[in-house]
Short mmCIF file of C-alpha atoms and ligand atoms in Angstrom, two decimals:
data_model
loop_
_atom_site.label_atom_id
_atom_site.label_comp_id
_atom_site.label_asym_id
_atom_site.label_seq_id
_atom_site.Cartn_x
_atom_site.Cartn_y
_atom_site.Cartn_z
CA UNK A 1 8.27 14.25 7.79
CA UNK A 2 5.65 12.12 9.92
CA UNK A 3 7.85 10.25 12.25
CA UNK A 4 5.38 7.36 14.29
CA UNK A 5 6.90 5.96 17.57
CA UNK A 6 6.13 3.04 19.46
CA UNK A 7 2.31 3.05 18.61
CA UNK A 8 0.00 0.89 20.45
CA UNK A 9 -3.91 0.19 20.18
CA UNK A 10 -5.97 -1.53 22.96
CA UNK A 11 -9.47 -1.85 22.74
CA UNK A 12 -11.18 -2.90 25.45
CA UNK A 13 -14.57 -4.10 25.34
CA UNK A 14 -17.66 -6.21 27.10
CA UNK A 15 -18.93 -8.76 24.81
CA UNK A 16 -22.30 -10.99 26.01
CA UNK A 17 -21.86 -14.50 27.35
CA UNK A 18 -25.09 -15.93 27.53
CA UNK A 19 -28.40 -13.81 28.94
CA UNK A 20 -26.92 -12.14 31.61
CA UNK A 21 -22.82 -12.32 31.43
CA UNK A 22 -20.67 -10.09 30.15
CA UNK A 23 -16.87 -10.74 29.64
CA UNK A 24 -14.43 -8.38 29.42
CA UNK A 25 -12.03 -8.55 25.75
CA UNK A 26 -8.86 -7.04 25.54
CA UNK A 27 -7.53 -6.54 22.05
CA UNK A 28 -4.29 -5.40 20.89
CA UNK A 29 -4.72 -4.54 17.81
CA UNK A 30 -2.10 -2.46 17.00
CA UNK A 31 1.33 -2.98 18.98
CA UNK A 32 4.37 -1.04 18.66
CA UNK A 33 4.56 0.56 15.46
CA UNK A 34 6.82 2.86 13.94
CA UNK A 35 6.57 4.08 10.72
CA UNK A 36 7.92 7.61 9.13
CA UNK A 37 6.34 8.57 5.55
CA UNK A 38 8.64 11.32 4.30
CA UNK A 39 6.80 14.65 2.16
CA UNK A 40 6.78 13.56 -1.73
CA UNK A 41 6.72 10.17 -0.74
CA UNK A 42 3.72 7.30 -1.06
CA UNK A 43 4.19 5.02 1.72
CA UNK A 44 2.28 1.18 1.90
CA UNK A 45 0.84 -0.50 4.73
CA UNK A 46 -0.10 -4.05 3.75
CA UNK A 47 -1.30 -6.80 5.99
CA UNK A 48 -4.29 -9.48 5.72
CA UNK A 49 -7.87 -8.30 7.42
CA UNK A 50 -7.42 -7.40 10.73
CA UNK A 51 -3.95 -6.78 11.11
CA UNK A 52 -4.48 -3.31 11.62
CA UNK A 53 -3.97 -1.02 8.92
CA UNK A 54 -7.46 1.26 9.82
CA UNK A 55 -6.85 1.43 13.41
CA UNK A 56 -3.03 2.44 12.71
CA UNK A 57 -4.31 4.92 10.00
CA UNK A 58 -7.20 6.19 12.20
CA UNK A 59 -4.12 7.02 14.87
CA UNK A 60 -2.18 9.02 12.51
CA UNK A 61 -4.91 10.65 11.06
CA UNK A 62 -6.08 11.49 14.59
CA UNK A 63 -9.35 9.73 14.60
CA UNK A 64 -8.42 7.66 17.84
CA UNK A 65 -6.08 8.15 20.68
CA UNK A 66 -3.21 5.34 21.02
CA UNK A 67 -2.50 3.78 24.15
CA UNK A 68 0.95 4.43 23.58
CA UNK A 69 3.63 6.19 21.40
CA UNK A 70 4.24 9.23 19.42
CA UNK A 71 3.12 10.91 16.04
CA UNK A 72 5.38 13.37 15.04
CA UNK A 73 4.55 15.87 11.90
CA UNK A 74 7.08 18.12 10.94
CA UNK A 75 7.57 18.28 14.93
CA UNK A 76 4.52 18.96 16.21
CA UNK A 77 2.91 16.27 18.36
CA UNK A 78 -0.67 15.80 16.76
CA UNK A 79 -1.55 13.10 19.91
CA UNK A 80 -1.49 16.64 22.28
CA UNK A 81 -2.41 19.28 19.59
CA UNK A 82 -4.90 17.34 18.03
CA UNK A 83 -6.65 20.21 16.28
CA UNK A 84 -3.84 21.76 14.80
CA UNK A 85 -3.04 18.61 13.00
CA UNK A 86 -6.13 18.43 11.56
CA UNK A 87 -5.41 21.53 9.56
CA UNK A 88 -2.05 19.46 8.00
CA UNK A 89 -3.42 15.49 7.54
CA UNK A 90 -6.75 14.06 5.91
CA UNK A 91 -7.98 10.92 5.93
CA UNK A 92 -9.69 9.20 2.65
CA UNK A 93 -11.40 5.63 3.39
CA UNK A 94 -12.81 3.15 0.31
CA UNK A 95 -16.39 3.04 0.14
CA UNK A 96 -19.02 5.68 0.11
CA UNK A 97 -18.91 6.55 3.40
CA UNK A 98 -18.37 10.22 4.74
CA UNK A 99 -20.61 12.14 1.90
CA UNK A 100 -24.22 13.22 2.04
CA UNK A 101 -25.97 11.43 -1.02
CA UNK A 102 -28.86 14.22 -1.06
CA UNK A 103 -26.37 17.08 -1.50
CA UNK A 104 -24.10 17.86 -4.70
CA UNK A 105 -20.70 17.58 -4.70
CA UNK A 106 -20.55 21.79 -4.42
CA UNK A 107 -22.86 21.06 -1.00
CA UNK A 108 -20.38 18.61 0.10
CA UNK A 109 -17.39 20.20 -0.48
CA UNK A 110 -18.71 23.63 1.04
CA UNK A 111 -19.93 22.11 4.17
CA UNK A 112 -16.16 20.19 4.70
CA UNK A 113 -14.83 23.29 4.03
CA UNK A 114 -16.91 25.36 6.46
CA UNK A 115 -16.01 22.37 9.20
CA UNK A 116 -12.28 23.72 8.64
CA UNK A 117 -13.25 27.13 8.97
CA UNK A 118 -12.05 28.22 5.38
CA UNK A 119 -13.42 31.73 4.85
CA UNK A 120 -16.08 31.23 1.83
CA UNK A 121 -14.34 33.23 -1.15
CA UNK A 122 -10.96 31.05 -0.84
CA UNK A 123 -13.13 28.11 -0.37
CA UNK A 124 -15.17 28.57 -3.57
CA UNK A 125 -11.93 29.11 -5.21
CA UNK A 126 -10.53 26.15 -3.91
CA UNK A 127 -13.89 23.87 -4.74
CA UNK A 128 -13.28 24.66 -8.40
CA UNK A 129 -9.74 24.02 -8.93
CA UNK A 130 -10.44 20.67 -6.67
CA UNK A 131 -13.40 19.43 -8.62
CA UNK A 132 -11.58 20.29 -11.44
CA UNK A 133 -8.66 18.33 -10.50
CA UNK A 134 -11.32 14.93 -9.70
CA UNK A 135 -12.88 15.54 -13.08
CA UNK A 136 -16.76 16.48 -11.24
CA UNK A 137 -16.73 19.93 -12.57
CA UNK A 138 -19.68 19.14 -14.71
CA UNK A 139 -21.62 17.10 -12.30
CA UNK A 140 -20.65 19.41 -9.65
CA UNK A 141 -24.43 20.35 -8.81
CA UNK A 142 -25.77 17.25 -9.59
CA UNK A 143 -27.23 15.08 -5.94
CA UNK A 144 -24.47 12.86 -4.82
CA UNK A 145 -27.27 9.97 -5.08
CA UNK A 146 -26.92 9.87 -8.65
CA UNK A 147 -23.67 9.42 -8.82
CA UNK A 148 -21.49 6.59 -10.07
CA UNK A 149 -18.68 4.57 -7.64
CA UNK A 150 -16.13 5.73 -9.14
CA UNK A 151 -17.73 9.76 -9.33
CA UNK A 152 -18.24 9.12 -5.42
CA UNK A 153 -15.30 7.79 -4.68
CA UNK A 154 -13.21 11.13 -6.56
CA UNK A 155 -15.40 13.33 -4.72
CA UNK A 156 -14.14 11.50 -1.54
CA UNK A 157 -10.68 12.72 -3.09
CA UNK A 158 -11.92 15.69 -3.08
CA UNK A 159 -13.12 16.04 0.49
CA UNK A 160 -9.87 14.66 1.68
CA UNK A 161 -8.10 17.46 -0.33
CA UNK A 162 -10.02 20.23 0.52
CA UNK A 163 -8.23 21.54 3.70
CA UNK A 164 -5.03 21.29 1.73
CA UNK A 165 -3.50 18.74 3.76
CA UNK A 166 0.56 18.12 3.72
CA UNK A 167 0.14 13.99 4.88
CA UNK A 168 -3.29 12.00 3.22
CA UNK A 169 -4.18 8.73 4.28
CA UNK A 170 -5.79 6.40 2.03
CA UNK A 171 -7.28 3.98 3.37
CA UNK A 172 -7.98 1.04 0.42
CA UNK A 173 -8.59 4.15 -1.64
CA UNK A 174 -9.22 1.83 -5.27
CA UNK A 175 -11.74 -0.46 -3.04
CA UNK A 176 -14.70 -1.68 -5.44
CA UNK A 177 -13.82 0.97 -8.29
CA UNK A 178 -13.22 -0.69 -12.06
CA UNK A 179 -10.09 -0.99 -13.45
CA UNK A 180 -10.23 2.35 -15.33
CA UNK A 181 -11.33 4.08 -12.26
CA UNK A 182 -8.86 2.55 -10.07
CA UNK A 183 -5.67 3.36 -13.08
CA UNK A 184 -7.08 6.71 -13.20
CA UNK A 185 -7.00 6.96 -9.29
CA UNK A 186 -3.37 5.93 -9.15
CA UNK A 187 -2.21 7.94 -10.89
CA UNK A 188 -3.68 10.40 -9.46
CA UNK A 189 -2.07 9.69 -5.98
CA UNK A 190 0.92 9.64 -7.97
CA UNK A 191 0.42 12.84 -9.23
CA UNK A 192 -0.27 14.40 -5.55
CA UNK A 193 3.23 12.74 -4.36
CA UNK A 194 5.21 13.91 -7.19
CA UNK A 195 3.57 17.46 -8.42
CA UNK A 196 2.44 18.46 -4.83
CA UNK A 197 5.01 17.18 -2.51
CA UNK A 198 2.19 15.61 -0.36
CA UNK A 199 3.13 12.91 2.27
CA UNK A 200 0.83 9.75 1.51
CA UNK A 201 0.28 6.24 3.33
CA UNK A 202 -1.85 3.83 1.43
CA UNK A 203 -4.09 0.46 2.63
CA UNK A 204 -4.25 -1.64 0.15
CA UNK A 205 -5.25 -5.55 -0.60
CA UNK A 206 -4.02 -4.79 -4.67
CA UNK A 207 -0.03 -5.83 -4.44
CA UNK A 208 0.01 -4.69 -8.31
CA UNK A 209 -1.35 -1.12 -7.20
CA UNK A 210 1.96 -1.42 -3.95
CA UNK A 211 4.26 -2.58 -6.24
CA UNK A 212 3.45 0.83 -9.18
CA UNK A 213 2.65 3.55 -6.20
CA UNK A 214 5.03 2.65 -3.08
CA UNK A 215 8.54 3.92 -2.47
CA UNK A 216 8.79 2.25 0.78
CA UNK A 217 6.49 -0.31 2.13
CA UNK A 218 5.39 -1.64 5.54
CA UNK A 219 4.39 -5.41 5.96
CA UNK A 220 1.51 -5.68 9.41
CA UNK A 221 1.10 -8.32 10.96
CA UNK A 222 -1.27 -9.16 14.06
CA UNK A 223 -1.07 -5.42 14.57
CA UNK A 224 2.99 -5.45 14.28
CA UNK A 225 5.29 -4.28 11.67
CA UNK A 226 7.07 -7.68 10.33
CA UNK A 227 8.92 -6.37 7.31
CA UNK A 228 10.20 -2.56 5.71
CA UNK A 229 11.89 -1.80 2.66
CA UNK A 230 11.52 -0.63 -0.92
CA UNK A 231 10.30 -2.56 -3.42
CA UNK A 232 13.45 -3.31 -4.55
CA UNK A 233 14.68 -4.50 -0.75
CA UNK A 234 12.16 -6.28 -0.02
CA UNK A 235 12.44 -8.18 -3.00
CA UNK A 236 16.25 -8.39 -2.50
CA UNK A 237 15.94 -9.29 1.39
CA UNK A 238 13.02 -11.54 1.34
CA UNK A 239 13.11 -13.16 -2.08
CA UNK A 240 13.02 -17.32 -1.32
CA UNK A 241 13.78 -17.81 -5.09
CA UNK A 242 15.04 -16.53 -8.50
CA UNK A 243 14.06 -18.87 -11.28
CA UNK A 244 16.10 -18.94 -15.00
CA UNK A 245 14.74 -21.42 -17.45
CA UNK A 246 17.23 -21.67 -20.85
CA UNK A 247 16.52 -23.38 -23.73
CA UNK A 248 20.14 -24.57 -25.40
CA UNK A 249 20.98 -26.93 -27.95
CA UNK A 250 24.29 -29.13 -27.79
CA UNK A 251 24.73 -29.43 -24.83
CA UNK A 252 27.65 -31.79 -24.53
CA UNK A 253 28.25 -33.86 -21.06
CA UNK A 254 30.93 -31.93 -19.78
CA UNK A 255 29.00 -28.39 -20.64
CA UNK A 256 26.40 -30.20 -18.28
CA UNK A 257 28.67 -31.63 -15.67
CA UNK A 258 30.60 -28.46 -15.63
CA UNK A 259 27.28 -26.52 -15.11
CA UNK A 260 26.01 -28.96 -12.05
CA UNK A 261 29.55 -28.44 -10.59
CA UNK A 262 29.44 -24.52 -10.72
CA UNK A 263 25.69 -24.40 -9.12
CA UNK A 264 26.16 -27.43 -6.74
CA UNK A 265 25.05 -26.72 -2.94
CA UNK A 266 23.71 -23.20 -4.44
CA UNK A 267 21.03 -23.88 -6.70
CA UNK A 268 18.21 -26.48 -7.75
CA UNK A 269 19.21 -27.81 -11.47
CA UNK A 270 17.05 -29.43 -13.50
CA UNK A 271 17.98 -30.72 -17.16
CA UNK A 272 15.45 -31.81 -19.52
CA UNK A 273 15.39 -32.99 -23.55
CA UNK A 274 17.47 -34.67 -25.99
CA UNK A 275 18.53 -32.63 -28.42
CA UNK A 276 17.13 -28.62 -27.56
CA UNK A 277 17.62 -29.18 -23.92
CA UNK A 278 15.17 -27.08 -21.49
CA UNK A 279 17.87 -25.79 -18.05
CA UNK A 280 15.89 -24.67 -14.84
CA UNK A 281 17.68 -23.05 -12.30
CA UNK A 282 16.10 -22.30 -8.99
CA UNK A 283 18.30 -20.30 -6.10
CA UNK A 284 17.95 -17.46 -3.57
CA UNK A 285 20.96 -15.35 -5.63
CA UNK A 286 20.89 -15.20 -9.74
CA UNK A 287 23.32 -17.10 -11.20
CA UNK A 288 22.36 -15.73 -14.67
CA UNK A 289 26.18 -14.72 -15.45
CA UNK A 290 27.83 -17.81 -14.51
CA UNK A 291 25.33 -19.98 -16.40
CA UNK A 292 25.74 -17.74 -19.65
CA UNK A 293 29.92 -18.16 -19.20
CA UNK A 294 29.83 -21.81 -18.38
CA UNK A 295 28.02 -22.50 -21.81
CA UNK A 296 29.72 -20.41 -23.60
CA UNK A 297 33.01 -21.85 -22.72
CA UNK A 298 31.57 -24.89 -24.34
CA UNK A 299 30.12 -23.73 -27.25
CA UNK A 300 26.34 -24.51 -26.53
CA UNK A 301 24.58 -22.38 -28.13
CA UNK A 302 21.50 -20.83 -25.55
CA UNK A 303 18.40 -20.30 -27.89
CA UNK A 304 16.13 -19.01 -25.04
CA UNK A 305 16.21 -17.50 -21.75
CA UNK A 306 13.62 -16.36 -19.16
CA UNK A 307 14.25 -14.80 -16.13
CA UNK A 308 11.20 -14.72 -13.74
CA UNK A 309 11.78 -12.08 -10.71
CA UNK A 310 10.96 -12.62 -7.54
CA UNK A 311 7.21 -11.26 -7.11
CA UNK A 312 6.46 -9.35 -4.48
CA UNK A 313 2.95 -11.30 -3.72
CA UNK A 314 4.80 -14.16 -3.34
CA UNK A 315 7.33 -12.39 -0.80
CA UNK A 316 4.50 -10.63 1.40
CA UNK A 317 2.91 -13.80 1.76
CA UNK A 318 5.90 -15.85 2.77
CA UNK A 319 6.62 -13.02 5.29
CA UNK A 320 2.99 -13.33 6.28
CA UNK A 321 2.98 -17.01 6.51
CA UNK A 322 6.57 -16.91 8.38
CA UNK A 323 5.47 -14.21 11.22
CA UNK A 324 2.29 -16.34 11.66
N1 LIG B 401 -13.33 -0.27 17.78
C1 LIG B 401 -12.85 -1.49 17.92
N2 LIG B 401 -13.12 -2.22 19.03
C2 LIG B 401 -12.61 -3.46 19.19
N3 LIG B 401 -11.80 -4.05 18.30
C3 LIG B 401 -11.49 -3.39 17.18
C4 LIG B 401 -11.99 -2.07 16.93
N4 LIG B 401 -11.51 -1.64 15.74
C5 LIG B 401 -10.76 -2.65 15.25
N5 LIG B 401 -10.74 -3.69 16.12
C6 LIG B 401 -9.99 -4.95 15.95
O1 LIG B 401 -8.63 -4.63 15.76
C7 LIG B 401 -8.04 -5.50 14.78
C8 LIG B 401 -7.45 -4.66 13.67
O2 LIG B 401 -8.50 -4.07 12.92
P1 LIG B 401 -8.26 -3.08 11.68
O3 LIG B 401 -9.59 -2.56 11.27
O4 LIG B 401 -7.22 -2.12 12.07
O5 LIG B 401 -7.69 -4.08 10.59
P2 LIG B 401 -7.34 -3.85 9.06
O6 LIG B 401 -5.92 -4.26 8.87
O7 LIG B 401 -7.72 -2.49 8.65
O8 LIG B 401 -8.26 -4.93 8.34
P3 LIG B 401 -9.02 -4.87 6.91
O9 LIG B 401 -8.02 -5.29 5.89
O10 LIG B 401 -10.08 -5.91 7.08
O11 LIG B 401 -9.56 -3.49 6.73
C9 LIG B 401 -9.14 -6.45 14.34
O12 LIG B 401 -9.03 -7.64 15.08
C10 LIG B 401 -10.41 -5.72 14.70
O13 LIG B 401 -11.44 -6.62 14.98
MG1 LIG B 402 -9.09 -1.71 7.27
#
């Protein structure tokens, strides 16, 4: 388990004020954080630009030093033995960055290994059952340069695998790829969670890609940790609304005074039509059940019914707009 502590990130730095002034910034940009992100497990970090997902993932990954706080993994303290960490966690960023373009993917993935101090006949073994896990077996000796995104961004994968790391950070790992790419991708991470028992924390700005990869999610905000849950808490917790819309026919007046009674002071009720009448019910609980028994009691018989779930865009942003 990677258990995160109090984590703080100040950067200080002189910016120019005019020709010869310089003034001094201070910026928190991460402040207290504590996350854990258990083996097996994907893990989301979500916040708007700038709210500090990279320099929080750059701390676990031990990139930068925090100011304050504690990383944990599996007990050992990676802020004081730094270089042992780097033997358990990886870091894998969107983009093309961190990959020569003039070498093949072999080159690349023999130098990374080298870095790590893998001795070369388990590394070569381990290049081939990597690059054939990323799919760039064939193009493994063609120059990174003629690559496509998406064949860049697997061999990425495949740099950030090749130490065989227990925790991987992805930092907005589908960033820029197509939509085959990016499902292909997923699953992939997926994969690594469930079939390797690898510890992962994800960036991204995709809620769809949160909402199908994350057992437990973080919501940042101005560098602070707003909101935690599952999916399913979050949705539970934070939810402002559950909508049912019915479409019934007969509905007599004391089916519909009956209903107004039963939802009155809980729930927004809204009655349209003559004959088919269209119900909307808006409230923070479902009332689904007690709708369904109320017209049945008096014979109206529902021809249609939509539930629409809370969505969990619509949650992160009111959580966003509320910490604001
Ligand atoms: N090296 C640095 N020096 C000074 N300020 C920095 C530095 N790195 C990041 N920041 C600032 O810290 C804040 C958090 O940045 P960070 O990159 O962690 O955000 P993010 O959540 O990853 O955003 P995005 O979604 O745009 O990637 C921002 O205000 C950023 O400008
Ligand atoms: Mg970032």
């Amino acid at each position: 388990m990677l258990i995160a502590t109090n984590l703080s990130k100040k950067f200080v730095y002189k910016e120019s004020k005019g020709l010869f002034k310089k003034k001094l910034i201070v910026k928190n940009a991460v402040n207290d954080v504590s996350l854990k992100i258990e083996s097996g497990k994907i893990v989301g970090l979500i916040g708007v630009n700038g709210a500090g997902k990279t320099t929080t993932i750059k701390m676990l990954a031990s990139l930068i030093k925090p100011t304050t706080g504690e990383i944990l993994i599996d007990n050992l303290d990676i802020i004081k033995e730094h270089k042992k960490a780097k033997r358990i966690i990886n870091l894998i960023s969107g983009g093309e960055r961190n990959i020569y373009w003039r070498l093949t993917a072999q080159e690349n993935l023999e130098y990374f290994g080298a870095l790590y101090g893998i001795p070369k006949d388990v590394l070569n073994q381990k290049i081939e059952t990597i690059l054939e896990m990323v799919g760039l077996t064939e193009s493994k000796d063609i120059p990174v340069e003629r690559y496509s995104k998406g064949m860049k961004q697997r061999l990425q994968i495949a740099r950030g695998l090749i130490n065989d790391p227990k925790y991987i950070f992805l930092d907005e790992p589908t960033l820029g790829l197509d939509i085959n790419i990016a499902k292909e991708l997923r699953s992939y991470i997926r994969k690594l969670a469930d079939d390797e028992n690898k510890g992962i924390l994800l960036t991204t700005h995709y809620i769809s890609e949160v909402e199908e990869l994350c057992d437990y999610i973080y919501i940042i905000s101005n560098g602070y940790i707003v909101a935690e849950g599952t999916p399913d808490e979050l949705k539970e917790e934070l939810s402002t609304k559950t909508q049912v819309v019915l479409t019934v026919e007969v509905l007599t007046e004391q089916a519909e005074v009956e209903l107004k009674d039963i939802l009155e002071c809980k729930a927004e009720v809204t009655i349209e039509g003559e004959n088919i009448h269209t119900i909307k019910v808006i409230s923070k609980e479902n009332f689904t059940a007690e709708i369904i028994r109320c017209l049945s009691s008096h014979n109206v018989s529902i021809l249609n019914m939509k539930l629409m779930e809370p969505d969990l865009e619509e949650i992160v942003l009111n959580v966003l707009r509320r910490s604001e």
